[in-house]
XYZ file of C-alpha atoms in Angstrom:
431
model
C -70.595 51.479 169.318
C -69.914 54.030 166.615
C -67.080 55.290 164.430
C -66.175 58.797 165.550
C -63.450 59.780 163.095
C -60.998 58.544 160.475
C -57.634 60.391 160.272
C -54.294 60.001 158.566
C -51.829 61.362 161.134
C -48.949 60.531 158.763
C -48.590 59.272 155.223
C -49.772 55.658 154.835
C -51.106 55.485 158.390
C -54.811 55.450 159.275
C -56.169 56.145 162.770
C -59.802 55.416 163.526
C -61.525 56.501 166.712
C -64.476 54.517 168.133
C -66.700 55.215 171.080
C -69.303 53.415 173.173
C -71.900 55.165 175.314
C -72.211 54.829 179.093
C -75.342 52.730 178.550
C -73.496 50.317 176.203
C -70.643 49.995 178.686
C -73.063 49.326 181.527
C -74.993 46.680 179.590
C -71.819 44.922 178.524
C -70.362 45.118 182.085
C -73.473 43.540 183.514
C -73.242 40.741 180.961
C -69.653 40.113 182.083
C -70.785 40.060 185.710
C -73.463 37.491 184.961
C -70.932 35.379 183.052
C -68.223 35.486 185.709
C -69.921 36.056 189.058
C -69.572 32.425 190.089
C -65.730 32.771 190.061
C -65.583 35.555 192.681
C -64.858 34.915 196.344
C -65.618 37.970 198.475
C -64.973 38.158 202.186
C -68.184 37.409 204.079
C -69.809 35.564 201.175
C -69.581 32.062 199.791
C -67.943 31.753 196.393
C -70.360 33.035 193.704
C -72.917 34.495 196.181
C -71.807 38.156 196.166
C -73.770 40.454 193.906
C -72.256 42.953 191.501
C -72.309 45.891 193.894
C -70.543 43.856 196.560
C -67.907 42.631 194.109
C -67.266 46.147 192.849
C -67.078 47.516 196.347
C -64.362 44.965 197.109
C -62.470 44.959 193.767
C -63.258 48.410 192.328
C -65.879 49.788 190.008
C -63.704 48.957 186.964
C -63.775 45.194 187.761
C -65.958 44.298 184.757
C -65.104 47.160 182.460
C -62.177 45.781 180.518
C -63.801 42.444 179.633
C -66.886 44.476 178.672
C -64.782 46.731 176.446
C -63.204 43.727 174.748
C -66.643 42.240 174.211
C -67.967 45.420 172.602
C -64.823 45.861 170.459
C -64.956 42.244 169.279
C -68.666 42.513 168.432
C -68.907 45.907 166.760
C -65.537 47.229 165.653
C -64.613 44.743 162.819
C -67.621 45.739 160.743
C -67.122 49.481 161.423
C -63.392 49.128 160.652
C -63.940 47.279 157.339
C -66.624 49.716 156.262
C -64.359 52.725 156.930
C -61.475 51.145 154.955
C -63.787 50.492 152.007
C -65.278 53.977 152.153
C -61.894 55.677 152.032
C -60.274 53.186 149.655
C -57.570 52.332 152.179
C -55.522 49.123 151.809
C -54.105 47.914 155.128
C -50.860 45.999 155.138
C -50.717 45.012 158.797
C -52.996 44.196 161.694
C -54.455 47.248 163.473
C -53.122 48.280 166.855
C -55.850 49.122 169.365
C -55.468 51.630 172.187
C -57.924 52.521 174.957
C -58.034 56.325 175.148
C -60.444 56.863 178.037
C -63.112 55.080 180.041
C -65.515 56.596 182.520
C -68.668 55.138 184.062
C -70.823 58.084 183.111
C -69.276 58.673 179.641
C -68.493 55.228 178.258
C -65.164 54.705 176.555
C -63.117 55.831 173.567
C -60.640 53.611 171.712
C -58.503 53.942 168.616
C -57.319 51.561 165.898
C -54.111 52.504 164.109
C -53.137 50.602 160.959
C -50.394 50.858 158.352
C -51.649 51.426 154.791
C -49.936 50.292 151.617
C -47.371 52.948 150.662
C -46.673 53.952 147.047
C -43.064 53.153 146.419
C -41.033 54.213 143.435
C -39.635 50.923 142.142
C -36.628 52.013 140.100
C -35.862 48.347 139.231
C -37.845 45.112 139.587
C -35.871 42.689 137.379
C -32.321 41.984 136.277
C -30.688 41.806 139.694
C -27.528 39.743 139.895
C -25.649 37.960 142.652
C -23.408 34.969 143.274
C -24.250 31.664 144.978
C -21.028 30.614 146.683
C -21.216 27.018 148.020
C -18.463 26.190 150.567
C -16.340 23.118 149.936
C -17.093 19.917 151.920
C -14.107 18.925 154.024
C -12.946 15.442 155.009
C -13.400 16.465 158.654
C -17.082 17.181 158.052
C -17.527 13.786 156.351
C -15.745 12.039 159.237
C -18.027 13.818 161.721
C -21.191 12.611 159.930
C -19.883 9.033 159.724
C -19.028 9.059 163.428
C -22.546 10.232 164.294
C -23.989 7.430 162.157
C -21.740 4.862 163.835
C -22.964 6.002 167.251
C -26.573 5.910 166.097
C -26.067 2.357 164.824
C -24.476 1.144 168.082
C -25.959 -2.022 169.627
C -26.201 -3.177 173.197
C -24.498 -6.500 173.843
C -24.457 -8.397 177.150
C -21.509 -7.952 179.508
C -20.745 -11.014 181.613
C -18.442 -9.364 184.154
C -19.272 -6.981 187.007
C -20.799 -3.617 186.077
C -18.317 -0.761 185.510
C -18.745 2.902 184.780
C -20.013 3.389 181.195
C -22.011 0.146 181.156
C -25.733 0.350 180.388
C -27.890 -1.618 182.822
C -31.582 -2.518 183.060
C -32.925 -2.597 186.567
C -36.025 -2.942 188.707
C -35.918 -0.934 191.894
C -38.078 -0.074 194.908
C -37.220 2.760 197.268
C -38.100 2.486 200.994
C -38.235 5.423 203.392
C -38.347 4.218 207.029
C -39.290 0.785 205.665
C -42.187 2.013 203.501
C -42.341 2.605 199.697
C -42.482 6.286 198.748
C -44.044 8.002 195.716
C -41.818 7.965 192.658
C -39.367 5.531 194.216
C -40.374 2.422 192.254
C -39.695 1.485 188.633
C -39.513 -1.570 186.379
C -36.992 -2.351 183.635
C -35.356 1.065 183.763
C -32.414 1.787 181.444
C -29.484 3.536 183.120
C -25.935 4.341 181.949
C -23.625 4.090 184.927
C -21.684 7.257 185.476
C -24.246 9.479 183.751
C -25.148 11.227 187.027
C -28.851 10.856 186.189
C -29.745 9.444 189.620
C -29.152 10.840 193.091
C -25.590 10.611 194.459
C -24.640 7.068 195.491
C -27.315 5.283 193.438
C -25.249 4.526 190.324
C -22.118 3.911 192.365
C -24.054 1.285 194.348
C -24.563 -0.809 191.207
C -20.859 -0.891 190.245
C -19.283 -4.305 190.801
C -22.542 -6.250 190.643
C -23.391 -8.769 187.946
C -26.531 -9.455 185.885
C -29.203 -11.344 187.874
C -28.063 -10.142 191.295
C -30.454 -8.609 193.838
C -29.073 -6.204 196.419
C -29.744 -3.073 198.488
C -28.328 0.403 198.060
C -28.205 2.776 201.016
C -28.275 6.449 199.924
C -29.328 9.873 201.238
C -31.368 12.328 199.157
C -29.696 15.735 198.656
C -30.628 18.400 201.209
C -32.033 20.586 198.418
C -33.981 17.814 196.679
C -37.123 19.114 194.922
C -39.441 16.774 196.849
C -39.363 18.341 200.327
C -40.580 15.156 202.071
C -37.474 13.338 200.767
C -34.850 16.100 201.016
C -31.928 15.007 203.252
C -33.614 11.660 204.126
C -31.728 8.318 204.148
C -33.473 5.636 202.069
C -32.915 2.056 200.912
C -33.296 1.039 197.282
C -33.911 -2.674 196.629
C -32.309 -3.421 193.267
C -32.763 -6.254 190.790
C -30.019 -6.079 188.172
C -31.695 -7.537 185.069
C -28.682 -7.221 182.780
C -25.417 -5.386 182.193
C -24.591 -4.290 178.634
C -21.909 -2.526 176.730
C -22.557 -0.220 173.822
C -20.854 -1.735 170.805
C -20.098 0.757 167.983
C -19.802 -0.853 164.524
C -16.512 -0.730 162.658
C -16.242 1.752 159.771
C -16.035 -0.710 156.879
C -17.939 -2.040 153.892
C -20.380 -3.955 156.109
C -21.294 -0.696 157.830
C -21.716 1.042 154.448
C -24.097 -1.663 153.279
C -26.118 -1.508 156.507
C -26.625 2.237 156.753
C -26.672 3.311 153.120
C -27.085 0.216 150.954
C -23.807 0.838 149.117
C -20.979 -1.649 148.613
C -17.905 0.197 149.783
C -16.797 2.730 152.338
C -15.612 5.032 149.514
C -19.141 5.006 148.062
C -20.538 5.876 151.503
C -18.131 8.767 151.869
C -19.056 10.024 148.389
C -22.761 9.804 149.276
C -22.226 11.750 152.551
C -20.156 14.348 150.682
C -22.941 14.834 148.144
C -25.539 15.202 150.960
C -23.413 17.749 152.755
C -22.831 19.619 149.475
C -26.544 19.679 148.709
C -27.272 21.122 152.149
C -24.605 23.781 151.858
C -25.752 24.648 148.330
C -29.395 25.046 149.492
C -28.244 27.403 152.268
C -26.045 29.357 149.878
C -28.914 29.600 147.362
C -31.229 30.963 150.039
C -28.611 33.569 150.968
C -28.294 34.531 147.306
C -32.078 34.909 147.004
C -32.026 37.161 150.069
C -29.348 39.254 148.418
C -31.594 39.649 145.346
C -34.417 40.860 147.588
C -32.057 43.166 149.407
C -31.213 44.733 146.045
C -34.969 45.096 145.434
C -35.294 46.912 148.759
C -32.477 49.325 147.685
C -34.377 49.986 144.470
C -37.662 50.753 146.295
C -37.723 54.437 147.064
C -40.238 56.128 149.392
C -41.339 56.352 152.994
C -42.739 53.396 154.880
C -45.487 53.671 157.547
C -43.716 54.003 160.909
C -46.266 51.658 162.480
C -45.356 48.946 159.968
C -41.620 49.221 160.713
C -42.364 49.195 164.440
C -44.568 46.088 164.299
C -41.938 44.320 162.125
C -39.245 45.312 164.671
C -41.326 43.996 167.587
C -41.985 40.728 165.764
C -38.256 40.228 165.071
C -37.309 41.037 168.686
C -39.936 38.526 169.864
C -38.501 35.836 167.594
C -34.989 36.553 168.888
C -36.203 36.307 172.502
C -37.911 32.994 171.807
C -34.808 31.559 170.202
C -32.705 32.673 173.207
C -35.208 31.155 175.629
C -34.835 27.802 173.880
C -31.124 28.125 174.516
C -31.801 29.203 178.117
C -30.171 32.554 177.497
C -31.349 36.027 178.484
C -30.864 38.827 175.985
C -28.395 40.582 178.320
C -26.291 37.429 178.714
C -26.312 36.841 174.960
C -25.216 40.427 174.336
C -22.324 40.016 176.819
C -21.213 36.897 174.929
C -21.126 38.691 171.565
C -19.700 41.871 173.193
C -22.470 44.159 172.012
C -24.541 46.799 173.770
C -28.341 46.637 173.844
C -28.485 49.940 171.976
C -26.283 48.798 169.076
C -28.039 45.419 168.898
C -31.567 46.853 168.810
C -30.414 49.410 166.249
C -29.303 46.556 163.994
C -32.603 44.740 164.478
C -34.510 47.926 163.635
C -32.472 48.329 160.449
C -33.239 44.725 159.566
C -36.930 45.331 160.257
C -36.963 48.351 158.016
C -35.394 46.310 155.200
C -37.837 43.445 155.728
C -40.827 45.795 155.644
C -39.501 47.561 152.546
C -38.983 44.234 150.706
C -42.506 43.123 151.585
C -44.114 46.338 150.442
C -42.110 46.329 147.188
C -43.163 42.701 146.547
C -46.772 43.512 147.288
C -46.679 46.335 144.787
C -45.077 44.003 142.179
C -47.708 41.342 142.918
C -50.454 43.853 142.085
C -48.680 45.174 138.999
C -47.963 41.682 137.607
C -51.342 40.244 138.538
C -49.801 37.768 141.022
C -52.305 38.317 143.830
C -54.276 35.062 144.356
C -57.837 34.920 143.146
C -60.872 34.169 145.276
C -60.849 30.608 143.852
C -57.213 30.098 144.901
C -57.899 31.341 148.404
C -61.009 29.114 148.680
C -58.864 26.139 147.594
C -56.302 26.891 150.283
C -59.031 27.202 152.923
C -60.613 23.943 151.809
C -57.219 22.165 152.101
C -56.756 23.666 155.572
C -60.205 22.486 156.594
C -59.462 18.949 155.421
C -56.060 18.984 157.162
C -57.476 20.230 160.470
C -60.680 18.159 160.351
C -62.850 21.304 160.514
C -65.649 22.589 158.354
C -64.896 25.148 155.661
C -67.134 27.642 157.488
C -65.129 27.206 160.728
C -61.846 27.739 158.927
C -63.166 30.782 157.055
C -64.412 32.330 160.312
C -60.944 32.002 161.902
C -58.879 32.953 158.834
C -57.585 36.454 158.047
C -58.418 36.409 154.320
C -56.786 39.787 153.683
C -53.500 38.652 155.236
C -53.645 35.316 153.343
C -54.103 37.075 150.034
C -51.393 39.595 150.842
C -48.831 37.008 151.993
C -49.463 34.691 149.048
C -49.065 37.624 146.635
C -45.789 38.568 148.298
C -44.552 34.983 148.041
C -45.430 34.762 144.336
C -43.812 38.136 143.683
C -40.593 37.036 145.405
C -40.422 33.984 143.113
C -41.121 36.239 140.096
C -38.356 38.709 140.967
C -35.840 35.859 141.511
C -36.870 34.170 138.236
C -36.225 37.463 136.475
C -32.795 37.899 138.028
C -29.494 36.071 137.738
C -27.792 33.903 140.382
C -24.372 32.706 139.306
C -23.070 29.486 140.906
C -19.478 29.799 142.175
């Protein structure tokens, strides 16, 4: 492969164009074919027996191209890319974005790498920012809520001598029989079950109600018609039950004994004071982080100049990805979330883009400060971090270095140090 051109289509953006000849593409494609041929099943041939021409006739002539292109890019482009940056004195501040421009069998392929470069911002102010750290008061209701959670966590199971009722916790052995024979997943030993939880199929928990510890009995139930195991859906089965014990969940009283047990203090008042302090510390830490963010927002306002559009776009895409991941953990789609907060997609994404622009501006301002104040980590500091990572991950230093993005490490650590420096040289007033 070769570097064709280096351009700056806009300020602080570099675009490199690379190309590979038809011969290079063919050699790499053949290597991919040799590496993957055993995985292809082509009509009329046993798996792995079809040759390249037969595979391409069935799947298309491009079948091996894209893996071949990735192989060539991975092998040749990093060195060409680094050499071009060094030659032109460019300082990238983000990962490059690669695009395939064209690919033809008789011409090879052309690809580009577009990367944001460090902009020169006019920092009208870097120190002396001021803001307030407002810590909300801790309420009695919040303290009561924490104590209630601790009481529930400290609850103990005690034997219940009477018949099982809803809410009891039981331990059971059971064996399920379908047409008189055990079925897969239908047998368990010493299982814990809270009656009324709805954890088991309809009729199972109800069948235990009224029985006492030590009893053995049968439960006759029918699996739901839409049960996930198709061979059981809608089928009547018998569960043979051995009721090992019946327990009630006993929550401790909120008194001095409880205080001693959970916090090693003598009185309930001392426990409440301890919880209040813990809640205050948590609220104060959150308030302090918000105040620090406000300091950095003021820095962004004091940083004048254009940012690379590609940097803002990549920051926006990263923030949108993080939002989507958070929503997925809550089992929410973006559209459903937007309907809940009564916001359109357009207004929401506009807010995220504004946030991304601020985040990118803060980072570029901090990077510039890191360089001005000699806060960028030295080679020795980076080597120490890599050695610690190698020890932590049980890998060799060489393996860790091969996988690490040293430029990004140095940049991120410099930004972190600069953020601390700006905050240290600013004022946060506690309120």
